[in-house]
């Protein structure tokens, strides 16, 4: 079958693309994969606290440090704050077809960067300016309809990017942390480092970087009452329940107890609950359904 848009095909004349079947071809990245189906983002108290923290770092142009246990929602909050999902889906492999720049990118002017597990100083040195400059150029394109740093000088040196969020900062080795500090010193933007508990003690051993940290934020697990409210919104009680909603309330309390406020575990447990409901053609939420769903999880017992 010939390509739909010949000018956008990687195939040349008489080329059927069979070379891509070779085992050493590797992964072809012409853009991010489509977003998976998931429930809408829940604005929790912890997310609002993170947003206030990010706004303070952006306003005062300091380095901010955020840490918290795995699964509490640090990355979700950071990506939502930066509009990273919208940005990834907006970036096209063929630049002549451009949709309007996503609103969240225009509002927050935030770059989101995740180093690889074996990130080298070279990768960081090239990756940080690239993503920050792209955000600045996107703002130019939205405002002026053209990207020309010789005319619109404010976008030079990533000048329109106000905040850089670095997720998985634990992966950065000593030289990588020094590269981040050097990049921060050369630009006028705030920087947020997100990592696991203990990263604040590790950074204390590097006084040059540690002295530039102006804000610290510990991302905590959801409080039981807030988690119960989130669950009640996703699984509303049936008004005509024969027991007056007792089974539903007990099931909600069971989920709160099992997950302990861990956002990732909550999401996985709810996915299993919905699967059990679908397989058994059930609509209500009962402790028995929760217990069946819990047995399918590696953790939560």
PDB file of C-alpha atoms in Angstrom:
ATOM      1  CA  UNK A   1       0.000   0.000   0.000  1.00  0.00           C
ATOM      2  CA  UNK A   2       1.602   3.332  -1.031  1.00  0.00           C
ATOM      3  CA  UNK A   3       2.040   6.024   1.620  1.00  0.00           C
ATOM      4  CA  UNK A   4      -0.910   8.363   2.114  1.00  0.00           C
ATOM      5  CA  UNK A   5       1.306  11.474   2.038  1.00  0.00           C
ATOM      6  CA  UNK A   6       4.349  10.618  -0.131  1.00  0.00           C
ATOM      7  CA  UNK A   7       6.315  13.662   1.028  1.00  0.00           C
ATOM      8  CA  UNK A   8       6.128  12.384   4.601  1.00  0.00           C
ATOM      9  CA  UNK A   9       7.237   8.821   3.893  1.00  0.00           C
ATOM     10  CA  UNK A  10      10.611   7.422   4.876  1.00  0.00           C
ATOM     11  CA  UNK A  11      10.405   5.089   1.874  1.00  0.00           C
ATOM     12  CA  UNK A  12      12.169   5.934  -1.341  1.00  0.00           C
ATOM     13  CA  UNK A  13      11.229   4.851  -4.874  1.00  0.00           C
ATOM     14  CA  UNK A  14      10.934   1.076  -5.070  1.00  0.00           C
ATOM     15  CA  UNK A  15      11.447   0.722  -1.313  1.00  0.00           C
ATOM     16  CA  UNK A  16       8.973  -1.527   0.521  1.00  0.00           C
ATOM     17  CA  UNK A  17      10.501  -0.904   3.965  1.00  0.00           C
ATOM     18  CA  UNK A  18      11.524  -4.496   4.600  1.00  0.00           C
ATOM     19  CA  UNK A  19      14.789  -3.259   6.119  1.00  0.00           C
ATOM     20  CA  UNK A  20      12.788  -2.269   9.200  1.00  0.00           C
ATOM     21  CA  UNK A  21      12.113  -5.958   9.849  1.00  0.00           C
ATOM     22  CA  UNK A  22      15.773  -6.533  10.706  1.00  0.00           C
ATOM     23  CA  UNK A  23      16.343  -7.363  14.406  1.00  0.00           C
ATOM     24  CA  UNK A  24      18.884  -4.562  14.843  1.00  0.00           C
ATOM     25  CA  UNK A  25      16.667  -1.735  13.612  1.00  0.00           C
ATOM     26  CA  UNK A  26      15.699  -0.523  17.074  1.00  0.00           C
ATOM     27  CA  UNK A  27      12.804   1.696  18.069  1.00  0.00           C
ATOM     28  CA  UNK A  28      11.630   4.377  15.653  1.00  0.00           C
ATOM     29  CA  UNK A  29      10.683   7.551  17.517  1.00  0.00           C
ATOM     30  CA  UNK A  30       8.736   9.974  15.337  1.00  0.00           C
ATOM     31  CA  UNK A  31       6.745  11.310  18.242  1.00  0.00           C
ATOM     32  CA  UNK A  32       5.305  10.065  21.531  1.00  0.00           C
ATOM     33  CA  UNK A  33       2.879   7.138  21.676  1.00  0.00           C
ATOM     34  CA  UNK A  34      -0.799   8.030  22.122  1.00  0.00           C
ATOM     35  CA  UNK A  35      -1.870   8.681  25.687  1.00  0.00           C
ATOM     36  CA  UNK A  36      -3.450   5.688  27.443  1.00  0.00           C
ATOM     37  CA  UNK A  37      -7.032   5.861  28.593  1.00  0.00           C
ATOM     38  CA  UNK A  38      -7.108   6.986  32.208  1.00  0.00           C
ATOM     39  CA  UNK A  39      -9.384   8.778  34.614  1.00  0.00           C
ATOM     40  CA  UNK A  40      -9.246  12.605  34.691  1.00  0.00           C
ATOM     41  CA  UNK A  41      -6.542  14.186  36.811  1.00  0.00           C
ATOM     42  CA  UNK A  42      -7.647  14.636  40.413  1.00  0.00           C
ATOM     43  CA  UNK A  43      -6.705  17.975  41.945  1.00  0.00           C
ATOM     44  CA  UNK A  44      -5.819  17.017  45.509  1.00  0.00           C
ATOM     45  CA  UNK A  45      -4.528  19.012  48.449  1.00  0.00           C
ATOM     46  CA  UNK A  46      -0.999  17.756  47.799  1.00  0.00           C
ATOM     47  CA  UNK A  47      -1.204  18.839  44.164  1.00  0.00           C
ATOM     48  CA  UNK A  48      -2.314  22.313  45.236  1.00  0.00           C
ATOM     49  CA  UNK A  49       0.619  22.466  47.641  1.00  0.00           C
ATOM     50  CA  UNK A  50       2.965  21.436  44.831  1.00  0.00           C
ATOM     51  CA  UNK A  51       1.485  24.102  42.549  1.00  0.00           C
ATOM     52  CA  UNK A  52       2.102  26.785  45.207  1.00  0.00           C
ATOM     53  CA  UNK A  53       5.659  25.499  45.615  1.00  0.00           C
ATOM     54  CA  UNK A  54       6.275  25.559  41.842  1.00  0.00           C
ATOM     55  CA  UNK A  55       4.853  29.082  41.538  1.00  0.00           C
ATOM     56  CA  UNK A  56       7.195  30.298  44.290  1.00  0.00           C
ATOM     57  CA  UNK A  57      10.231  28.754  42.574  1.00  0.00           C
ATOM     58  CA  UNK A  58       9.166  30.256  39.235  1.00  0.00           C
ATOM     59  CA  UNK A  59       8.600  33.705  40.718  1.00  0.00           C
ATOM     60  CA  UNK A  60      11.829  33.969  42.709  1.00  0.00           C
ATOM     61  CA  UNK A  61      14.039  32.026  40.268  1.00  0.00           C
ATOM     62  CA  UNK A  62      15.502  29.723  42.902  1.00  0.00           C
ATOM     63  CA  UNK A  63      16.245  26.009  42.900  1.00  0.00           C
ATOM     64  CA  UNK A  64      13.460  24.054  44.586  1.00  0.00           C
ATOM     65  CA  UNK A  65      13.736  20.537  45.968  1.00  0.00           C
ATOM     66  CA  UNK A  66      10.741  18.174  46.115  1.00  0.00           C
ATOM     67  CA  UNK A  67      10.840  14.667  47.546  1.00  0.00           C
ATOM     68  CA  UNK A  68       8.388  11.982  48.583  1.00  0.00           C
ATOM     69  CA  UNK A  69       7.901   8.196  48.686  1.00  0.00           C
ATOM     70  CA  UNK A  70       7.136   6.339  45.442  1.00  0.00           C
ATOM     71  CA  UNK A  71       3.572   6.360  44.180  1.00  0.00           C
ATOM     72  CA  UNK A  72       2.288   9.470  45.949  1.00  0.00           C
ATOM     73  CA  UNK A  73       1.833  11.465  42.727  1.00  0.00           C
ATOM     74  CA  UNK A  74       4.970  13.620  42.429  1.00  0.00           C
ATOM     75  CA  UNK A  75       5.446  12.969  38.718  1.00  0.00           C
ATOM     76  CA  UNK A  76       1.734  13.275  37.939  1.00  0.00           C
ATOM     77  CA  UNK A  77       1.553  16.646  39.667  1.00  0.00           C
ATOM     78  CA  UNK A  78       4.709  17.893  37.981  1.00  0.00           C
ATOM     79  CA  UNK A  79       3.648  16.779  34.501  1.00  0.00           C
ATOM     80  CA  UNK A  80       0.196  18.270  34.962  1.00  0.00           C
ATOM     81  CA  UNK A  81       1.675  21.522  36.213  1.00  0.00           C
ATOM     82  CA  UNK A  82       4.019  21.724  33.212  1.00  0.00           C
ATOM     83  CA  UNK A  83       1.453  20.515  30.668  1.00  0.00           C
ATOM     84  CA  UNK A  84       3.992  17.837  29.672  1.00  0.00           C
ATOM     85  CA  UNK A  85       1.423  15.435  28.198  1.00  0.00           C
ATOM     86  CA  UNK A  86      -0.059  18.187  26.046  1.00  0.00           C
ATOM     87  CA  UNK A  87       3.423  19.242  24.967  1.00  0.00           C
ATOM     88  CA  UNK A  88       4.493  15.703  24.022  1.00  0.00           C
ATOM     89  CA  UNK A  89       1.358  15.149  21.947  1.00  0.00           C
ATOM     90  CA  UNK A  90       1.645  18.582  20.316  1.00  0.00           C
ATOM     91  CA  UNK A  91       5.201  18.161  19.039  1.00  0.00           C
ATOM     92  CA  UNK A  92       4.746  16.841  15.497  1.00  0.00           C
ATOM     93  CA  UNK A  93       7.307  14.820  13.482  1.00  0.00           C
ATOM     94  CA  UNK A  94       6.536  17.027  10.455  1.00  0.00           C
ATOM     95  CA  UNK A  95       6.656  20.724  11.452  1.00  0.00           C
ATOM     96  CA  UNK A  96       4.656  22.027   8.504  1.00  0.00           C
ATOM     97  CA  UNK A  97       1.488  20.756  10.197  1.00  0.00           C
ATOM     98  CA  UNK A  98       1.198  22.598  13.520  1.00  0.00           C
ATOM     99  CA  UNK A  99      -1.807  22.860  15.781  1.00  0.00           C
ATOM    100  CA  UNK A 100      -2.077  25.786  18.230  1.00  0.00           C
ATOM    101  CA  UNK A 101       0.383  25.605  21.116  1.00  0.00           C
ATOM    102  CA  UNK A 102      -1.346  23.947  24.127  1.00  0.00           C
ATOM    103  CA  UNK A 103      -2.843  26.369  26.632  1.00  0.00           C
ATOM    104  CA  UNK A 104      -1.052  24.872  29.636  1.00  0.00           C
ATOM    105  CA  UNK A 105       2.304  25.363  27.922  1.00  0.00           C
ATOM    106  CA  UNK A 106       1.462  29.007  27.267  1.00  0.00           C
ATOM    107  CA  UNK A 107       0.262  29.552  30.825  1.00  0.00           C
ATOM    108  CA  UNK A 108       3.041  27.840  32.782  1.00  0.00           C
ATOM    109  CA  UNK A 109       6.069  28.301  30.485  1.00  0.00           C
ATOM    110  CA  UNK A 110       7.590  25.217  32.082  1.00  0.00           C
ATOM    111  CA  UNK A 111      10.000  22.658  30.628  1.00  0.00           C
ATOM    112  CA  UNK A 112       9.883  19.072  31.916  1.00  0.00           C
ATOM    113  CA  UNK A 113      12.992  16.893  31.740  1.00  0.00           C
ATOM    114  CA  UNK A 114      13.576  13.291  32.857  1.00  0.00           C
ATOM    115  CA  UNK A 115      17.176  12.029  32.676  1.00  0.00           C
ATOM    116  CA  UNK A 116      17.787   8.491  31.550  1.00  0.00           C
ATOM    117  CA  UNK A 117      19.002   5.893  34.031  1.00  0.00           C
ATOM    118  CA  UNK A 118      22.573   6.157  32.717  1.00  0.00           C
ATOM    119  CA  UNK A 119      22.443   9.876  31.927  1.00  0.00           C
ATOM    120  CA  UNK A 120      25.852  11.280  31.066  1.00  0.00           C
ATOM    121  CA  UNK A 121      27.029  14.845  31.482  1.00  0.00           C
ATOM    122  CA  UNK A 122      26.866  15.217  27.703  1.00  0.00           C
ATOM    123  CA  UNK A 123      23.200  14.149  27.612  1.00  0.00           C
ATOM    124  CA  UNK A 124      22.313  16.618  30.355  1.00  0.00           C
ATOM    125  CA  UNK A 125      24.385  19.372  28.777  1.00  0.00           C
ATOM    126  CA  UNK A 126      22.488  18.936  25.508  1.00  0.00           C
ATOM    127  CA  UNK A 127      19.079  17.945  26.867  1.00  0.00           C
ATOM    128  CA  UNK A 128      18.411  20.872  29.213  1.00  0.00           C
ATOM    129  CA  UNK A 129      19.038  23.655  26.669  1.00  0.00           C
ATOM    130  CA  UNK A 130      17.111  21.751  23.993  1.00  0.00           C
ATOM    131  CA  UNK A 131      13.860  21.340  25.920  1.00  0.00           C
ATOM    132  CA  UNK A 132      14.004  24.838  27.439  1.00  0.00           C
ATOM    133  CA  UNK A 133      14.734  26.468  24.087  1.00  0.00           C
ATOM    134  CA  UNK A 134      11.864  24.551  22.477  1.00  0.00           C
ATOM    135  CA  UNK A 135       9.443  25.966  25.045  1.00  0.00           C
ATOM    136  CA  UNK A 136      10.715  29.491  24.376  1.00  0.00           C
ATOM    137  CA  UNK A 137      10.407  29.057  20.616  1.00  0.00           C
ATOM    138  CA  UNK A 138       6.872  27.644  21.015  1.00  0.00           C
ATOM    139  CA  UNK A 139       5.873  30.776  22.933  1.00  0.00           C
ATOM    140  CA  UNK A 140       7.343  32.900  20.131  1.00  0.00           C
ATOM    141  CA  UNK A 141       5.378  30.918  17.572  1.00  0.00           C
ATOM    142  CA  UNK A 142       2.140  31.344  19.538  1.00  0.00           C
ATOM    143  CA  UNK A 143       2.653  35.112  19.943  1.00  0.00           C
ATOM    144  CA  UNK A 144       4.144  36.069  16.589  1.00  0.00           C
ATOM    145  CA  UNK A 145       3.317  33.219  14.215  1.00  0.00           C
ATOM    146  CA  UNK A 146       7.002  32.866  13.419  1.00  0.00           C
ATOM    147  CA  UNK A 147      10.154  31.696  15.195  1.00  0.00           C
ATOM    148  CA  UNK A 148      12.982  34.150  14.564  1.00  0.00           C
ATOM    149  CA  UNK A 149      15.370  34.631  17.526  1.00  0.00           C
ATOM    150  CA  UNK A 150      17.199  37.378  15.621  1.00  0.00           C
ATOM    151  CA  UNK A 151      14.019  39.473  15.641  1.00  0.00           C
ATOM    152  CA  UNK A 152      12.402  38.325  18.906  1.00  0.00           C
ATOM    153  CA  UNK A 153      15.441  38.451  21.139  1.00  0.00           C
ATOM    154  CA  UNK A 154      13.631  37.539  24.371  1.00  0.00           C
ATOM    155  CA  UNK A 155      13.517  33.863  23.365  1.00  0.00           C
ATOM    156  CA  UNK A 156      17.306  33.575  23.049  1.00  0.00           C
ATOM    157  CA  UNK A 157      19.044  31.368  25.606  1.00  0.00           C
ATOM    158  CA  UNK A 158      15.661  29.933  26.607  1.00  0.00           C
ATOM    159  CA  UNK A 159      14.759  33.369  27.930  1.00  0.00           C
ATOM    160  CA  UNK A 160      10.986  32.823  27.828  1.00  0.00           C
ATOM    161  CA  UNK A 161      11.114  29.569  29.798  1.00  0.00           C
ATOM    162  CA  UNK A 162      10.407  30.417  33.432  1.00  0.00           C
ATOM    163  CA  UNK A 163      10.649  27.028  35.138  1.00  0.00           C
ATOM    164  CA  UNK A 164      12.537  23.782  34.550  1.00  0.00           C
ATOM    165  CA  UNK A 165      11.332  20.629  36.324  1.00  0.00           C
ATOM    166  CA  UNK A 166      13.798  17.720  36.494  1.00  0.00           C
ATOM    167  CA  UNK A 167      12.083  14.480  37.499  1.00  0.00           C
ATOM    168  CA  UNK A 168      13.952  11.413  38.792  1.00  0.00           C
ATOM    169  CA  UNK A 169      16.772  13.659  39.993  1.00  0.00           C
ATOM    170  CA  UNK A 170      18.161  10.698  41.985  1.00  0.00           C
ATOM    171  CA  UNK A 171      19.577   9.432  38.675  1.00  0.00           C
ATOM    172  CA  UNK A 172      21.916  12.406  38.417  1.00  0.00           C
ATOM    173  CA  UNK A 173      25.455  11.616  39.469  1.00  0.00           C
ATOM    174  CA  UNK A 174      27.799  14.176  40.980  1.00  0.00           C
ATOM    175  CA  UNK A 175      28.892  15.548  37.618  1.00  0.00           C
ATOM    176  CA  UNK A 176      25.270  15.684  36.484  1.00  0.00           C
ATOM    177  CA  UNK A 177      24.257  17.714  39.522  1.00  0.00           C
ATOM    178  CA  UNK A 178      27.139  20.077  38.853  1.00  0.00           C
ATOM    179  CA  UNK A 179      25.941  20.436  35.260  1.00  0.00           C
ATOM    180  CA  UNK A 180      22.446  21.371  36.502  1.00  0.00           C
ATOM    181  CA  UNK A 181      23.958  23.986  38.821  1.00  0.00           C
ATOM    182  CA  UNK A 182      26.015  25.410  35.977  1.00  0.00           C
ATOM    183  CA  UNK A 183      22.937  25.591  33.734  1.00  0.00           C
ATOM    184  CA  UNK A 184      20.970  27.318  36.496  1.00  0.00           C
ATOM    185  CA  UNK A 185      23.743  29.882  36.993  1.00  0.00           C
ATOM    186  CA  UNK A 186      23.773  30.739  33.287  1.00  0.00           C
ATOM    187  CA  UNK A 187      20.019  31.280  32.957  1.00  0.00           C
ATOM    188  CA  UNK A 188      17.266  33.212  34.695  1.00  0.00           C
ATOM    189  CA  UNK A 189      14.719  30.525  35.449  1.00  0.00           C
ATOM    190  CA  UNK A 190      13.606  28.477  38.408  1.00  0.00           C
ATOM    191  CA  UNK A 191      14.618  24.823  38.665  1.00  0.00           C
ATOM    192  CA  UNK A 192      12.813  22.053  40.564  1.00  0.00           C
ATOM    193  CA  UNK A 193      14.534  18.762  41.385  1.00  0.00           C
ATOM    194  CA  UNK A 194      12.161  15.882  42.192  1.00  0.00           C
ATOM    195  CA  UNK A 195      13.441  12.747  43.895  1.00  0.00           C
ATOM    196  CA  UNK A 196      12.968  10.138  46.566  1.00  0.00           C
ATOM    197  CA  UNK A 197      13.274  10.709  50.317  1.00  0.00           C
ATOM    198  CA  UNK A 198      16.916  11.155  51.202  1.00  0.00           C
ATOM    199  CA  UNK A 199      17.822  13.317  48.230  1.00  0.00           C
ATOM    200  CA  UNK A 200      17.764  16.355  50.509  1.00  0.00           C
ATOM    201  CA  UNK A 201      20.479  14.754  52.660  1.00  0.00           C
ATOM    202  CA  UNK A 202      22.522  13.801  49.614  1.00  0.00           C
ATOM    203  CA  UNK A 203      22.447  17.338  48.194  1.00  0.00           C
ATOM    204  CA  UNK A 204      23.555  18.733  51.553  1.00  0.00           C
ATOM    205  CA  UNK A 205      26.993  17.297  50.762  1.00  0.00           C
ATOM    206  CA  UNK A 206      27.326  19.673  47.795  1.00  0.00           C
ATOM    207  CA  UNK A 207      27.380  23.166  49.320  1.00  0.00           C
ATOM    208  CA  UNK A 208      27.586  25.021  46.006  1.00  0.00           C
ATOM    209  CA  UNK A 209      24.307  23.486  44.840  1.00  0.00           C
ATOM    210  CA  UNK A 210      22.694  23.264  48.268  1.00  0.00           C
ATOM    211  CA  UNK A 211      23.198  26.979  48.923  1.00  0.00           C
ATOM    212  CA  UNK A 212      21.085  27.760  45.850  1.00  0.00           C
ATOM    213  CA  UNK A 213      18.061  25.796  47.080  1.00  0.00           C
ATOM    214  CA  UNK A 214      15.519  28.381  48.144  1.00  0.00           C
ATOM    215  CA  UNK A 215      12.440  26.190  48.618  1.00  0.00           C
ATOM    216  CA  UNK A 216      11.862  22.636  49.812  1.00  0.00           C
ATOM    217  CA  UNK A 217       8.658  20.625  49.538  1.00  0.00           C
ATOM    218  CA  UNK A 218       7.841  17.176  50.891  1.00  0.00           C
ATOM    219  CA  UNK A 219       5.128  15.487  48.837  1.00  0.00           C
ATOM    220  CA  UNK A 220       3.035  13.418  51.232  1.00  0.00           C
ATOM    221  CA  UNK A 221       0.486  10.667  50.814  1.00  0.00           C
ATOM    222  CA  UNK A 222      -3.204  11.451  50.546  1.00  0.00           C
ATOM    223  CA  UNK A 223      -4.976  11.951  53.857  1.00  0.00           C
ATOM    224  CA  UNK A 224      -7.622   9.261  54.551  1.00  0.00           C
ATOM    225  CA  UNK A 225     -10.529  11.723  54.435  1.00  0.00           C
ATOM    226  CA  UNK A 226      -9.386  13.223  51.130  1.00  0.00           C
ATOM    227  CA  UNK A 227      -8.833   9.794  49.599  1.00  0.00           C
ATOM    228  CA  UNK A 228     -12.328   8.782  50.700  1.00  0.00           C
ATOM    229  CA  UNK A 229     -13.730  11.865  48.943  1.00  0.00           C
ATOM    230  CA  UNK A 230     -11.810  11.044  45.745  1.00  0.00           C
ATOM    231  CA  UNK A 231     -13.065   7.454  45.815  1.00  0.00           C
ATOM    232  CA  UNK A 232     -16.643   8.543  46.428  1.00  0.00           C
ATOM    233  CA  UNK A 233     -16.457  10.729  43.321  1.00  0.00           C
ATOM    234  CA  UNK A 234     -15.173   7.872  41.180  1.00  0.00           C
ATOM    235  CA  UNK A 235     -17.547   5.288  42.680  1.00  0.00           C
ATOM    236  CA  UNK A 236     -20.740   7.139  43.641  1.00  0.00           C
ATOM    237  CA  UNK A 237     -23.061   5.360  46.048  1.00  0.00           C
ATOM    238  CA  UNK A 238     -26.294   3.873  44.740  1.00  0.00           C
ATOM    239  CA  UNK A 239     -29.284   5.688  46.202  1.00  0.00           C
ATOM    240  CA  UNK A 240     -31.519   2.611  46.029  1.00  0.00           C
ATOM    241  CA  UNK A 241     -29.128   0.256  47.837  1.00  0.00           C
ATOM    242  CA  UNK A 242     -30.977  -2.177  50.074  1.00  0.00           C
ATOM    243  CA  UNK A 243     -28.563  -1.735  52.970  1.00  0.00           C
ATOM    244  CA  UNK A 244     -28.638   2.053  52.861  1.00  0.00           C
ATOM    245  CA  UNK A 245     -25.128   2.284  51.405  1.00  0.00           C
ATOM    246  CA  UNK A 246     -23.388   0.409  54.223  1.00  0.00           C
ATOM    247  CA  UNK A 247     -21.561  -1.990  51.877  1.00  0.00           C
ATOM    248  CA  UNK A 248     -20.396   0.889  49.694  1.00  0.00           C
ATOM    249  CA  UNK A 249     -19.066   2.860  52.670  1.00  0.00           C
ATOM    250  CA  UNK A 250     -17.307  -0.240  53.999  1.00  0.00           C
ATOM    251  CA  UNK A 251     -15.705  -0.860  50.609  1.00  0.00           C
ATOM    252  CA  UNK A 252     -14.438   2.725  50.461  1.00  0.00           C
ATOM    253  CA  UNK A 253     -12.964   2.397  53.954  1.00  0.00           C
ATOM    254  CA  UNK A 254     -11.320  -0.888  52.929  1.00  0.00           C
ATOM    255  CA  UNK A 255      -9.650   0.756  49.921  1.00  0.00           C
ATOM    256  CA  UNK A 256      -8.376   3.582  52.126  1.00  0.00           C
ATOM    257  CA  UNK A 257      -6.947   1.086  54.610  1.00  0.00           C
ATOM    258  CA  UNK A 258      -5.326  -1.114  51.936  1.00  0.00           C
ATOM    259  CA  UNK A 259      -3.659   1.657  49.963  1.00  0.00           C
ATOM    260  CA  UNK A 260      -2.634   3.923  52.831  1.00  0.00           C
ATOM    261  CA  UNK A 261      -2.980   6.982  50.592  1.00  0.00           C
ATOM    262  CA  UNK A 262      -0.527   5.746  47.944  1.00  0.00           C
ATOM    263  CA  UNK A 263      -1.839   7.243  44.708  1.00  0.00           C
ATOM    264  CA  UNK A 264      -0.265   4.655  42.421  1.00  0.00           C
ATOM    265  CA  UNK A 265      -1.588   1.745  44.447  1.00  0.00           C
ATOM    266  CA  UNK A 266      -5.027   3.371  44.512  1.00  0.00           C
ATOM    267  CA  UNK A 267      -5.050   3.608  40.726  1.00  0.00           C
ATOM    268  CA  UNK A 268      -4.013  -0.020  40.282  1.00  0.00           C
ATOM    269  CA  UNK A 269      -6.543  -1.283  42.791  1.00  0.00           C
ATOM    270  CA  UNK A 270      -9.362   0.713  41.171  1.00  0.00           C
ATOM    271  CA  UNK A 271      -8.390  -0.675  37.779  1.00  0.00           C
ATOM    272  CA  UNK A 272      -8.716  -4.198  39.163  1.00  0.00           C
ATOM    273  CA  UNK A 273     -12.035  -3.328  40.796  1.00  0.00           C
ATOM    274  CA  UNK A 274     -13.423  -2.087  37.478  1.00  0.00           C
ATOM    275  CA  UNK A 275     -12.196  -5.272  35.800  1.00  0.00           C
ATOM    276  CA  UNK A 276     -13.942  -7.444  38.401  1.00  0.00           C
ATOM    277  CA  UNK A 277     -17.132  -5.430  37.964  1.00  0.00           C
ATOM    278  CA  UNK A 278     -16.995  -5.790  34.176  1.00  0.00           C
ATOM    279  CA  UNK A 279     -16.279  -9.534  34.204  1.00  0.00           C
ATOM    280  CA  UNK A 280     -19.090 -10.237  36.668  1.00  0.00           C
ATOM    281  CA  UNK A 281     -21.521  -7.657  35.237  1.00  0.00           C
ATOM    282  CA  UNK A 282     -21.716  -5.778  38.541  1.00  0.00           C
ATOM    283  CA  UNK A 283     -22.378  -2.104  39.124  1.00  0.00           C
ATOM    284  CA  UNK A 284     -22.149  -1.575  42.869  1.00  0.00           C
ATOM    285  CA  UNK A 285     -19.077  -1.507  45.095  1.00  0.00           C
ATOM    286  CA  UNK A 286     -18.851  -4.016  47.931  1.00  0.00           C
ATOM    287  CA  UNK A 287     -16.083  -5.250  50.270  1.00  0.00           C
ATOM    288  CA  UNK A 288     -16.147  -8.598  48.433  1.00  0.00           C
ATOM    289  CA  UNK A 289     -15.300  -6.899  45.127  1.00  0.00           C
ATOM    290  CA  UNK A 290     -12.478  -4.978  46.774  1.00  0.00           C
ATOM    291  CA  UNK A 291     -11.086  -8.155  48.332  1.00  0.00           C
ATOM    292  CA  UNK A 292     -11.212  -9.991  44.986  1.00  0.00           C
ATOM    293  CA  UNK A 293      -9.422  -7.102  43.270  1.00  0.00           C
ATOM    294  CA  UNK A 294      -6.779  -6.960  46.007  1.00  0.00           C
ATOM    295  CA  UNK A 295      -5.871 -10.612  45.457  1.00  0.00           C
ATOM    296  CA  UNK A 296      -4.820  -9.757  41.887  1.00  0.00           C
ATOM    297  CA  UNK A 297      -2.229  -7.249  43.126  1.00  0.00           C
ATOM    298  CA  UNK A 298       1.317  -8.057  44.147  1.00  0.00           C
ATOM    299  CA  UNK A 299       1.142  -5.458  46.947  1.00  0.00           C
ATOM    300  CA  UNK A 300      -1.756  -4.404  49.119  1.00  0.00           C
ATOM    301  CA  UNK A 301      -2.244  -7.662  51.022  1.00  0.00           C
TER     302      UNK A 301
END
